[in-house]
GROMACS .gro file of C-alpha atoms in nm:
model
  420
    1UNK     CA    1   1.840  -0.004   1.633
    2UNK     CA    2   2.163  -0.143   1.478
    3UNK     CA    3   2.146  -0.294   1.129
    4UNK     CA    4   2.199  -0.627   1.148
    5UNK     CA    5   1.857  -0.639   1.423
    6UNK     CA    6   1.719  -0.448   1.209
    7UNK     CA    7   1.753  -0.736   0.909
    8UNK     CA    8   1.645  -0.980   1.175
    9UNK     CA    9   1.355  -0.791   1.237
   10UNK     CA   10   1.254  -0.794   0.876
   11UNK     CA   11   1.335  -1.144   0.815
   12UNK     CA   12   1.076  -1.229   1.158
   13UNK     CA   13   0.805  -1.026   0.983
   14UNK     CA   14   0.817  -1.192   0.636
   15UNK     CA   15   0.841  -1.532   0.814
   16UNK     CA   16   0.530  -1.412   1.029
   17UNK     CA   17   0.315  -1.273   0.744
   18UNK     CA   18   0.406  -1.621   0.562
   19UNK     CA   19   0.292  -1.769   0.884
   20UNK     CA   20  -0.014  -1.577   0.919
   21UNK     CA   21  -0.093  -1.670   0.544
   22UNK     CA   22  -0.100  -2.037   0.606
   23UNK     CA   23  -0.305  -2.023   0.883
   24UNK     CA   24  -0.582  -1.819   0.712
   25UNK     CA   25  -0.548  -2.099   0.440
   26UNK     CA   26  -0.574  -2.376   0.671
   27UNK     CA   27  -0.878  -2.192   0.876
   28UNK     CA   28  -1.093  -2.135   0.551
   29UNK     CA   29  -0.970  -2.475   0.388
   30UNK     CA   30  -0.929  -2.708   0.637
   31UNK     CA   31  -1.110  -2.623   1.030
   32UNK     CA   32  -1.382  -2.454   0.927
   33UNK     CA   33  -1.724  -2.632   0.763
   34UNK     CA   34  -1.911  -2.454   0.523
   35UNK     CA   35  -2.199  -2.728   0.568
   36UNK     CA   36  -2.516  -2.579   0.806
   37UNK     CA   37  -2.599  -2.742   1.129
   38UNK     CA   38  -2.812  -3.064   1.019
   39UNK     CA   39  -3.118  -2.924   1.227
   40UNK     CA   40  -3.070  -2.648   0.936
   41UNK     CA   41  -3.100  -2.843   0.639
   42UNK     CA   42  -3.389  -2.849   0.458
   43UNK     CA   43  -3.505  -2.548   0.594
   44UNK     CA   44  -3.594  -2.234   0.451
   45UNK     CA   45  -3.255  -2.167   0.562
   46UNK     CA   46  -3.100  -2.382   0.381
   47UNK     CA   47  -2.905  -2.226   0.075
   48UNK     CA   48  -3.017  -2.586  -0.165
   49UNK     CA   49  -3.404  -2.469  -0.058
   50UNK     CA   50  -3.338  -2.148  -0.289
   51UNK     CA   51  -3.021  -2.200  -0.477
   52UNK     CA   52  -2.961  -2.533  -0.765
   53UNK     CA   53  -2.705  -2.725  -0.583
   54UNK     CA   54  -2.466  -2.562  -0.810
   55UNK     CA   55  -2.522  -2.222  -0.732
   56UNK     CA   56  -2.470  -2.306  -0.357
   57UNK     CA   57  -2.118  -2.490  -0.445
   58UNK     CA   58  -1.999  -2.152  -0.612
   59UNK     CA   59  -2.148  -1.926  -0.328
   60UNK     CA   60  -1.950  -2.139  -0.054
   61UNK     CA   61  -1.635  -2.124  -0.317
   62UNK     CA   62  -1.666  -1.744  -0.384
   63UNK     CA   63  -1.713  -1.673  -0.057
   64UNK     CA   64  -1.419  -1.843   0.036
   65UNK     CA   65  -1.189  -1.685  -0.174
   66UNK     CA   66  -1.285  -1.338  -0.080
   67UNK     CA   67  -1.293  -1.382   0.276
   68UNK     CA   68  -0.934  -1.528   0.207
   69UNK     CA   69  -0.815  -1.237  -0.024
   70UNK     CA   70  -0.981  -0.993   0.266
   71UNK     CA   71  -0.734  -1.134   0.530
   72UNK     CA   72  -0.406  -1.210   0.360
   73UNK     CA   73  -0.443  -0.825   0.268
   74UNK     CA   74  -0.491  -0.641   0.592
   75UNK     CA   75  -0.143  -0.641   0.700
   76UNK     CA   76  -0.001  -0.566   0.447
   77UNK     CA   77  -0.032  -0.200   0.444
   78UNK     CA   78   0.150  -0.230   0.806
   79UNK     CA   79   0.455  -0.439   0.721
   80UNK     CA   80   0.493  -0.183   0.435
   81UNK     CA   81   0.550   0.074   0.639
   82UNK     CA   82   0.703  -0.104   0.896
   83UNK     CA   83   0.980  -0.207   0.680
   84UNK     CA   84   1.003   0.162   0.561
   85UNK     CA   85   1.094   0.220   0.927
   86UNK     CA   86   1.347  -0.047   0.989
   87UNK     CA   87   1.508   0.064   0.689
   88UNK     CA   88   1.572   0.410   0.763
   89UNK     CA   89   1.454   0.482   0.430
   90UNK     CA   90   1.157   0.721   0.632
   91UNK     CA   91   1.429   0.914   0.798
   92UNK     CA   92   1.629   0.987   0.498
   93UNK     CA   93   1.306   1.111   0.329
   94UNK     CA   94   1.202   1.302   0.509
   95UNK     CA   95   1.556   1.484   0.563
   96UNK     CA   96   1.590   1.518   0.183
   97UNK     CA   97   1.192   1.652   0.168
   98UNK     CA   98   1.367   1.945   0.405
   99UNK     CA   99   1.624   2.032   0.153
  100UNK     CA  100   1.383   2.033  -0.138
  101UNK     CA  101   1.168   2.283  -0.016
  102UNK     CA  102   1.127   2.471   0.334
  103UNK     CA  103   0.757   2.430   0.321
  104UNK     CA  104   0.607   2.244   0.572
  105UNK     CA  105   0.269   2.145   0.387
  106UNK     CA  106   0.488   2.082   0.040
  107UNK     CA  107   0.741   1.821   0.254
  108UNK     CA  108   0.399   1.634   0.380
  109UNK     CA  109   0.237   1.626   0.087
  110UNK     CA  110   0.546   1.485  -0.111
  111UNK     CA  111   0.581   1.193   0.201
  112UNK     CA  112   0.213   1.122   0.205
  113UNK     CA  113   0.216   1.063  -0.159
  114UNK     CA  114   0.518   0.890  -0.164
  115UNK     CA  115   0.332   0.648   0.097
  116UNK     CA  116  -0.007   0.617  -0.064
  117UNK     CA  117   0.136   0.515  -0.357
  118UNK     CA  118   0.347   0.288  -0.270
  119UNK     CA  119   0.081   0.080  -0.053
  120UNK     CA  120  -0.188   0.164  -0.316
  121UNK     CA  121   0.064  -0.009  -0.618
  122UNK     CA  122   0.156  -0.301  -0.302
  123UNK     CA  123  -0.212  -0.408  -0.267
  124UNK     CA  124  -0.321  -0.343  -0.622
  125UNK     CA  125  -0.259  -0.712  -0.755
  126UNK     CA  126  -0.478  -0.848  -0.475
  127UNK     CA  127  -0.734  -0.553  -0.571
  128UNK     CA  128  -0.710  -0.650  -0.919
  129UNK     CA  129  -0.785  -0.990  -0.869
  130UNK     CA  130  -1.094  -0.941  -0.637
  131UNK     CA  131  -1.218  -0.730  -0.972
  132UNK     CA  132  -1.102  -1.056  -1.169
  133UNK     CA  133  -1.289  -1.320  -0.953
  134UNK     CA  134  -1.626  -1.099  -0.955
  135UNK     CA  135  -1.618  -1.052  -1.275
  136UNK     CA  136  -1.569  -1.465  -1.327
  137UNK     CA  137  -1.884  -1.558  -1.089
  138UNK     CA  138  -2.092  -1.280  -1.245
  139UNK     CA  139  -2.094  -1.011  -0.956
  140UNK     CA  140  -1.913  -0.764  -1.206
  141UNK     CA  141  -2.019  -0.651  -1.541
  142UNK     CA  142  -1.816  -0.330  -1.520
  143UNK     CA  143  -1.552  -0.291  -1.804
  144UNK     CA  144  -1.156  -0.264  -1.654
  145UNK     CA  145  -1.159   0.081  -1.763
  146UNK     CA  146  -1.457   0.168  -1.541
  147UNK     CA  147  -1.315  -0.029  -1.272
  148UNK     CA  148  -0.956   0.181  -1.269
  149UNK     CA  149  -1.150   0.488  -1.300
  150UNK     CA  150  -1.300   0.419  -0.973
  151UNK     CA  151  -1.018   0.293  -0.859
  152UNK     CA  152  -0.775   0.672  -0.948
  153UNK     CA  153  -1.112   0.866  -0.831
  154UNK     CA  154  -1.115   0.715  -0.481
  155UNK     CA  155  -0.734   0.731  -0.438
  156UNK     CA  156  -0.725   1.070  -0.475
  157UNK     CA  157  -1.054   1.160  -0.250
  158UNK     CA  158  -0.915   0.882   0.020
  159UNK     CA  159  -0.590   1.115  -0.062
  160UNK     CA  160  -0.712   1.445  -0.036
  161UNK     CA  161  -0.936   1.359   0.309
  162UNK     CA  162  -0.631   1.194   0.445
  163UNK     CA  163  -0.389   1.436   0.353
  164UNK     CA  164  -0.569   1.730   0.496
  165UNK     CA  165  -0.593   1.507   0.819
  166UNK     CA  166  -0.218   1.398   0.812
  167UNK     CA  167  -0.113   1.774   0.799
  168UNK     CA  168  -0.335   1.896   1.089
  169UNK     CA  169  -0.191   1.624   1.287
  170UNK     CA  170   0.187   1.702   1.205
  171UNK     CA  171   0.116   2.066   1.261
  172UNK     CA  172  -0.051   1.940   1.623
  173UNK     CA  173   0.224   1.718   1.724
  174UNK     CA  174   0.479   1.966   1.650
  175UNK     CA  175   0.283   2.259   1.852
  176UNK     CA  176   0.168   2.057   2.102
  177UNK     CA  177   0.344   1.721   2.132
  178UNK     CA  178   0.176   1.638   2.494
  179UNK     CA  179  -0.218   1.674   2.393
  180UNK     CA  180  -0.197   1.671   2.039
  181UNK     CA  181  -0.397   1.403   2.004
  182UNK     CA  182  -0.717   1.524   2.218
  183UNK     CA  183  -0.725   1.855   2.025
  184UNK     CA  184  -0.712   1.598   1.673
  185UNK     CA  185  -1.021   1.464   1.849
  186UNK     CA  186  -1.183   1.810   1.946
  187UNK     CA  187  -1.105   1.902   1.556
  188UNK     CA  188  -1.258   1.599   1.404
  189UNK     CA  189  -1.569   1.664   1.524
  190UNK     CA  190  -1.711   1.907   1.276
  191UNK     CA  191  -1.463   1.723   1.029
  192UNK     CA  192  -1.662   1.410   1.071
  193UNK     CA  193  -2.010   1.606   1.052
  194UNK     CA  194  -1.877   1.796   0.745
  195UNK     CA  195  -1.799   1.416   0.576
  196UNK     CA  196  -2.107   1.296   0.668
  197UNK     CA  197  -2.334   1.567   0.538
  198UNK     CA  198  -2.169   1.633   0.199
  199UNK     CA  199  -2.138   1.242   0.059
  200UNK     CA  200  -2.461   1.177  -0.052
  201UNK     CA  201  -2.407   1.544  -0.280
  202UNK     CA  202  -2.032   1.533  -0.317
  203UNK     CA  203  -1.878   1.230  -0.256
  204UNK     CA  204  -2.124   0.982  -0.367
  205UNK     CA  205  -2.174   1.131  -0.704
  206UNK     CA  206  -1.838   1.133  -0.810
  207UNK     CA  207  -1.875   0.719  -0.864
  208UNK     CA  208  -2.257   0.665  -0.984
  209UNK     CA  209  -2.524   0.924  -1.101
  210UNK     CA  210  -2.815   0.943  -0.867
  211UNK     CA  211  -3.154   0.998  -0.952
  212UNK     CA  212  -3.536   1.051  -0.850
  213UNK     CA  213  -3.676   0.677  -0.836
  214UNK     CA  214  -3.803   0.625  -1.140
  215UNK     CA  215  -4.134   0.388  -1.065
  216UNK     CA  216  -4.358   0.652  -0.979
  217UNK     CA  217  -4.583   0.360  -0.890
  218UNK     CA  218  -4.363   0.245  -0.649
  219UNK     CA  219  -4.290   0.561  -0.525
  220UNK     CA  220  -4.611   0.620  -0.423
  221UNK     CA  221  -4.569   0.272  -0.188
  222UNK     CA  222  -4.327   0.426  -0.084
  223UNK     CA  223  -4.414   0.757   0.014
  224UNK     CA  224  -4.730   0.588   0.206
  225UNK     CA  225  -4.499   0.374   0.351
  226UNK     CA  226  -4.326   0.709   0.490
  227UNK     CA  227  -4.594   0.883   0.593
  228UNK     CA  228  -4.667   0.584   0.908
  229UNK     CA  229  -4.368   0.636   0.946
  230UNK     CA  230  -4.319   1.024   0.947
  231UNK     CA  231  -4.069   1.010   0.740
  232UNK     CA  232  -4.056   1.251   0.434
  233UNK     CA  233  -3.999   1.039   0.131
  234UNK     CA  234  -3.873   1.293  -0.112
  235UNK     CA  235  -3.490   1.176  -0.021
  236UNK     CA  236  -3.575   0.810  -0.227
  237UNK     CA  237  -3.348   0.792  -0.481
  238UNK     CA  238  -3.264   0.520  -0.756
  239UNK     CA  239  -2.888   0.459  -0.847
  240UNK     CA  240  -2.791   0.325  -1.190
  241UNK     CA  241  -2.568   0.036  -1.057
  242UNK     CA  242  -2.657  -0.172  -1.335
  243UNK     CA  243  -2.377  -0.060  -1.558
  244UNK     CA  244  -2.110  -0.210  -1.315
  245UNK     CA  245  -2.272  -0.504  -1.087
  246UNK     CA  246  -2.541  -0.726  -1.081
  247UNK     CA  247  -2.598  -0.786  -0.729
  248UNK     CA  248  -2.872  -0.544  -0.490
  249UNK     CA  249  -2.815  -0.293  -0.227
  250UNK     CA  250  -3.050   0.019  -0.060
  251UNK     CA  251  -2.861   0.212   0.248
  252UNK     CA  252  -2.915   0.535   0.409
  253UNK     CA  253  -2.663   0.831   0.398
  254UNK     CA  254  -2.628   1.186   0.518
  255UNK     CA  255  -2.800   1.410   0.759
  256UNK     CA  256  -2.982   1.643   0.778
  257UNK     CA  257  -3.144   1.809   0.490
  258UNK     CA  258  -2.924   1.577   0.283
  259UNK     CA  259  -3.003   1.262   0.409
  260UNK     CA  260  -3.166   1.014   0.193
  261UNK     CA  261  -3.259   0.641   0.091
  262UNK     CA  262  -3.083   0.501  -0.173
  263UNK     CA  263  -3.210   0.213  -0.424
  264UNK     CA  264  -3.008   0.044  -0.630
  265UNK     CA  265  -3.147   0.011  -0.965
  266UNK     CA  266  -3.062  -0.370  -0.947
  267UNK     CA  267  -3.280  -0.380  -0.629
  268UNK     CA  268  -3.593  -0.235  -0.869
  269UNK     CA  269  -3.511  -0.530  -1.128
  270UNK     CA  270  -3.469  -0.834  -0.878
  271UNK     CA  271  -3.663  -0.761  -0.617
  272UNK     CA  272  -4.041  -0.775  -0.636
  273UNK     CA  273  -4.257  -0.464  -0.485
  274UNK     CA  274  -4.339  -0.617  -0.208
  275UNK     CA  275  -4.008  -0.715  -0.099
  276UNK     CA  276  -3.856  -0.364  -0.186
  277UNK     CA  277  -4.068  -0.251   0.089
  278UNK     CA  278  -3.953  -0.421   0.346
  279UNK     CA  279  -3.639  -0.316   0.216
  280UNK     CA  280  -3.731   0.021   0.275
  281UNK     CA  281  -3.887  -0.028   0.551
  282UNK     CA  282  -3.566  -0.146   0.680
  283UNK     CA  283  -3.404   0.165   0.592
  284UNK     CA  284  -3.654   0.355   0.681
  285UNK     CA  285  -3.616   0.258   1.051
  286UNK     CA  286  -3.235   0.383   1.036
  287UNK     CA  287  -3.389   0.725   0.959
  288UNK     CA  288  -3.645   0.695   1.247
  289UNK     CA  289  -3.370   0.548   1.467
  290UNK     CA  290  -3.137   0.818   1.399
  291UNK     CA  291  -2.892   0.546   1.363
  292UNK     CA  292  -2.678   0.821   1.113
  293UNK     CA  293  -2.622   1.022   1.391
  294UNK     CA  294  -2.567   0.722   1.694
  295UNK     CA  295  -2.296   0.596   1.450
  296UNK     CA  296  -2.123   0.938   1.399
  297UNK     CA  297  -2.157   0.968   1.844
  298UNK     CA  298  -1.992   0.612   1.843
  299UNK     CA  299  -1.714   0.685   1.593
  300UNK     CA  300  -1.644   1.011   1.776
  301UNK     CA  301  -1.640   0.832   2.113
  302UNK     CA  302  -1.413   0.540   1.959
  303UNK     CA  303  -1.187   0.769   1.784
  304UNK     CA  304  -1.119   0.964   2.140
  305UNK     CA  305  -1.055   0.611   2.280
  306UNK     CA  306  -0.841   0.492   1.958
  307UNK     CA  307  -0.638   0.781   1.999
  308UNK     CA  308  -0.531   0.825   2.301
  309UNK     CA  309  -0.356   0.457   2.314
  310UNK     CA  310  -0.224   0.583   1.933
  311UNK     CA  311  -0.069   0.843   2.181
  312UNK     CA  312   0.070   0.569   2.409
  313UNK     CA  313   0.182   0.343   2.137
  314UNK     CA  314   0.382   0.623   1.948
  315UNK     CA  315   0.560   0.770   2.261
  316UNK     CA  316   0.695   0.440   2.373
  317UNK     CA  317   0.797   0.370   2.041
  318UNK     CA  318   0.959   0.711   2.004
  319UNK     CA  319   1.146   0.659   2.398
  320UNK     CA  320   1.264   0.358   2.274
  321UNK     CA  321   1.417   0.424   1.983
  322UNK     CA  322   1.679   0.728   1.982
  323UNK     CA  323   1.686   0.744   1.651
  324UNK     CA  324   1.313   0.816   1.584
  325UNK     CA  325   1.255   1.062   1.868
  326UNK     CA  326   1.433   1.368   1.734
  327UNK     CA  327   1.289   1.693   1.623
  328UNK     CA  328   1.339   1.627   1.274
  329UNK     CA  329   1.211   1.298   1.236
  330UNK     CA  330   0.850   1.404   1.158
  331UNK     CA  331   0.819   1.207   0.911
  332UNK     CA  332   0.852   0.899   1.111
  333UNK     CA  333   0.621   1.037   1.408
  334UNK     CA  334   0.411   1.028   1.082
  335UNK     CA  335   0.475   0.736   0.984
  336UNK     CA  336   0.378   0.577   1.343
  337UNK     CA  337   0.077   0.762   1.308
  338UNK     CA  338  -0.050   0.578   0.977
  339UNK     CA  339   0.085   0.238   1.133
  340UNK     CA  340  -0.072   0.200   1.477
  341UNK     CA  341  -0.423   0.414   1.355
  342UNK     CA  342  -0.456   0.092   1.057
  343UNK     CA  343  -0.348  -0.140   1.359
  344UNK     CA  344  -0.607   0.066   1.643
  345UNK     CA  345  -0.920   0.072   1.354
  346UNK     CA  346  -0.877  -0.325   1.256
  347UNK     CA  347  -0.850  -0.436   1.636
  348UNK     CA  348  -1.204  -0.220   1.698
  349UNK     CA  349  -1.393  -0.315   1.361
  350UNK     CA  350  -1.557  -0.620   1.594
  351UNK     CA  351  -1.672  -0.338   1.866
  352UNK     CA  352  -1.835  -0.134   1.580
  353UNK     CA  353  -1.922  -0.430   1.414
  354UNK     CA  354  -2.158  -0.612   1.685
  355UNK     CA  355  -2.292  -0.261   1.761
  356UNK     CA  356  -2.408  -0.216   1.384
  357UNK     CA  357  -2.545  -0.567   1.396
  358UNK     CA  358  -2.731  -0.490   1.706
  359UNK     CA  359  -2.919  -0.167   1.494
  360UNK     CA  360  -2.948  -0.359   1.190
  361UNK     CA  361  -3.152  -0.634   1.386
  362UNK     CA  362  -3.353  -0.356   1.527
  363UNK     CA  363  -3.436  -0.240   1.161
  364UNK     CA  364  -3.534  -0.553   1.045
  365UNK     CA  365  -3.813  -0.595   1.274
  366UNK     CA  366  -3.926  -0.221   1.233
  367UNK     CA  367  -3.973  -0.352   0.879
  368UNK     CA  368  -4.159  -0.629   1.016
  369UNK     CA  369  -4.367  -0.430   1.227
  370UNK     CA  370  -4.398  -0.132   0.934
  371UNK     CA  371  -4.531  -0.403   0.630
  372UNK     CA  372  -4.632  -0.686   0.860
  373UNK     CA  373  -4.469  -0.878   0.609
  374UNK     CA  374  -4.210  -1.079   0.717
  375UNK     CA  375  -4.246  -1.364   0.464
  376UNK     CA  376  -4.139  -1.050   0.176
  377UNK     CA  377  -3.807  -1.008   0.388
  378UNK     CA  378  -3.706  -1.380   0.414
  379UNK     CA  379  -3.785  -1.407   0.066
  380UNK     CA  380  -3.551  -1.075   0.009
  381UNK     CA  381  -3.264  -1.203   0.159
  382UNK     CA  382  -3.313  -1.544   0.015
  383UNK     CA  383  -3.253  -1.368  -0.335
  384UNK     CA  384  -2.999  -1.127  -0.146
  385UNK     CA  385  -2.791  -1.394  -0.055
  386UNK     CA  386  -2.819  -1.610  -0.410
  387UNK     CA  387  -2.724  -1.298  -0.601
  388UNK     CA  388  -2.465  -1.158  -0.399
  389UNK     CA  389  -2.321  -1.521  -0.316
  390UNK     CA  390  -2.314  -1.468  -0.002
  391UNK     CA  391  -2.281  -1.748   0.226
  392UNK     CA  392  -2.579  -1.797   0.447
  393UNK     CA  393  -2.389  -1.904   0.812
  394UNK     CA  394  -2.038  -1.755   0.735
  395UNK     CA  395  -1.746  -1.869   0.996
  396UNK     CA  396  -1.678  -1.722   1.287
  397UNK     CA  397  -1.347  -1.492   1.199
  398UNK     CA  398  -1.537  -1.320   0.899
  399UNK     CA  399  -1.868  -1.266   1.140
  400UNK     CA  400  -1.635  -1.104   1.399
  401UNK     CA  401  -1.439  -0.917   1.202
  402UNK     CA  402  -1.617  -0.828   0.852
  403UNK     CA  403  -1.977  -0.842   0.930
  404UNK     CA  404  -2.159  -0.520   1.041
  405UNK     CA  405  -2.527  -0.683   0.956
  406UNK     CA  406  -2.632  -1.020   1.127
  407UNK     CA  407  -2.612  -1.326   0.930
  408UNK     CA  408  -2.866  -1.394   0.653
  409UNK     CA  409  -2.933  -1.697   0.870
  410UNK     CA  410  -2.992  -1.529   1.177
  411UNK     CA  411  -3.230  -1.287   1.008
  412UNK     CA  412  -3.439  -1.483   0.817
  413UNK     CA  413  -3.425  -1.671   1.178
  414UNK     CA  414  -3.586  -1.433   1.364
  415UNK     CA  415  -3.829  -1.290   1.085
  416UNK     CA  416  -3.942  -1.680   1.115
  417UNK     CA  417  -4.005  -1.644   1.461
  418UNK     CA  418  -4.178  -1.276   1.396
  419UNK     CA  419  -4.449  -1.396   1.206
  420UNK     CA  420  -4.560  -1.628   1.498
   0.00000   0.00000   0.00000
């Protein structure tokens, strides 16, 4: 691609992004209503029903600005390396990473962490000031120096488990540049089982300490609770969160032997017995779903899917431009790699998305079935959404796109319509 189209190129992207920027201000600002249906209001539905009128005017705000924040950053991470392309400045790495050293795992290393750093220090403004605006509504009582310390420690393990990836794949495409991608598939199969059973005991750990639950009172709910169930209760544990937020969360993680339930120690404050329950009833019907190991099947199945048109994308790219599809470009085949996998994964969150709301639904009225208490999970998600500031009937684009759990509307909907 000659120069000057090249600048042209550039100069259409920036205009684009600036494009795409307005219109996310203009959908969140100006054509969407953050106002309930009027057969809503009123209702126990109804954010002003549980929230002072003031609290509901900063939810919709907050809200707003994160969604916001959430969109204006996604592509950024693309045009950053898409301008890395156009500029040749890939190419030339990568030829002076082969003069530095004759290693192949040094040279990838070097480019990968040439890359991650660069988008990591390109986004970290906009990161920064999603820490900023929690910390100004109250979601975020963590200290800046706790907050960067999260920050380094999940660069570097996003780093390391993307690194390791990035080399297997370079060492595939050069070995095998006509199926490389189905034996990255057959490979990430005990990759992604490996993940999933170590981060409860590796991963997780590194951020928060985890912990027994602590109300032996209310362990003893729960562990009745888990015996209708058949579930073995020892895996409840308690998770001082306290020291950096102030807003509730329980989830399920690993498998196996190392899966568990996990409680927020904010949950334990806010939430009333009863309502922690249902909670865990909720999660509890994850465990008898097996909804660990459906997700791992579907991300398995997806990423077969995802990467065979990541094949596609990066061969027509490559056939089309000379000057990328040489033997000693790796670097760029890399490069393609991290651009049109960010592109492939956004484009499918909505697939994985309404398929997680579909077995989050299915929890919730487990838990309804499990307590026969639905009135103690409206009432949890009427605090869940108040402390979180979560808006109760987000717009459409964030549903589609961001939310893997129904609405808070739509379940304390049909926990309504349970209890008749």
């Amino acid at each position: 691609m000659k120069q000057s189209k090249k600048s042209k190129v550039s100069k259409f992207i920036w205009i684009g992004y600036l494009v795409y920027i307005i219109f996310v201000l203009l959908y969140f600002y100006v054509f969407t209503d953050s106002d309930l249906p009027a057969k809503y209001k009123g209702t126990f539905v109804d954010p002003n029903t549980f929230m002072d009128h003031k609290e509901a005017k900063i939810s919709t705000s907050y809200s707003t600005l994160k969604n916001v924040l959430y969109f204006i950053s996604i592509p950024l991470d693309w045009i950053v390396l898409t301008l890395l392309l156009l500029s040749g400045f890939i190419g030339k790495l990568g030829e002076s990473l082969k003069k530095l050293t004759r290693f192949h795992f040094i040279q990838v290393f070097l480019y990968f962490f040439f890359v991650s750093v660069l988008t990591y220090l390109i986004t970290l403004p906009l990161d920064l000031y999603r820490f900023k605006l929690s910390t100004k509504y109250g979601l975020t009582v963590q200290s800046f120096s706790s907050w960067m310390k999260d920050e380094i420690i999940g660069f570097w393990v996003n780093f390391a488990i993307m690194y390791f990836v990035i080399y297997v794949v370079y060492l595939l495409i050069k070995k095998q540049p006509k199926k490389w991608w189905i034996t990255t598939w057959l490979l990430s199969i005990p990759f992604t089982i490996f993940l999933t059973f170590i981060q409860p005991v590796i991963i997780d750990p590194l951020y928060n300490d985890f912990y027994p639950l602590k109300d032996k009172k209310l362990e003893e709910k729960i562990v009745s609770l888990a015996k209708e169930a058949n579930i073995p209760a020892h895996r409840v544990y308690e998770v001082n969160m306290s020291a950096k937020t102030t807003t509730y969360n329980a989830y399920v993680t690993g498998i196996g032997k190392n899966a568990r339930i996990v409680l927020w120690d904010t949950t334990l404050k806010g939430l009333t017995d009863e309502e922690i329950l249902f909670i865990m009833a909720h999660e509890m019907s994850h465990y008898v779903n097996k909804d660990i190991y459906k997700a791992m099947f579907g991300t398995l199945v997806g990423s077969l899917v995802g990467l065979f048109i990541l094949d596609r994308l990066m061969k027509i790219t490559l056939s089309r431009n000379r000057e990328y599809n040489s033997p000693d470009k790796m670097m760029v085949v890399l490069t393609l790699f991290l651009l049109f996998s960010g592109i492939i994964g956004f484009i499918s969150e909505p697939i994985s998305n309404a398929v997680s709301r579909h077995a989050e639904k299915k929890a919730d009225l487990y838990a309804v079935k499990l307590t026969n208490d639905a009135e103690a999970g409206i009432i949890a998600f009427q605090k869940l959404s108040k402390n979180s500031l979560t808006q109760v009937d987000p717009p459409f684009l964030v549903k589609f796109f961001r939310y893997d759990h129904p609405t808070m509307l739509e379940r304390m909907k049909y926990l309504e319509e349970a209890k008749k």
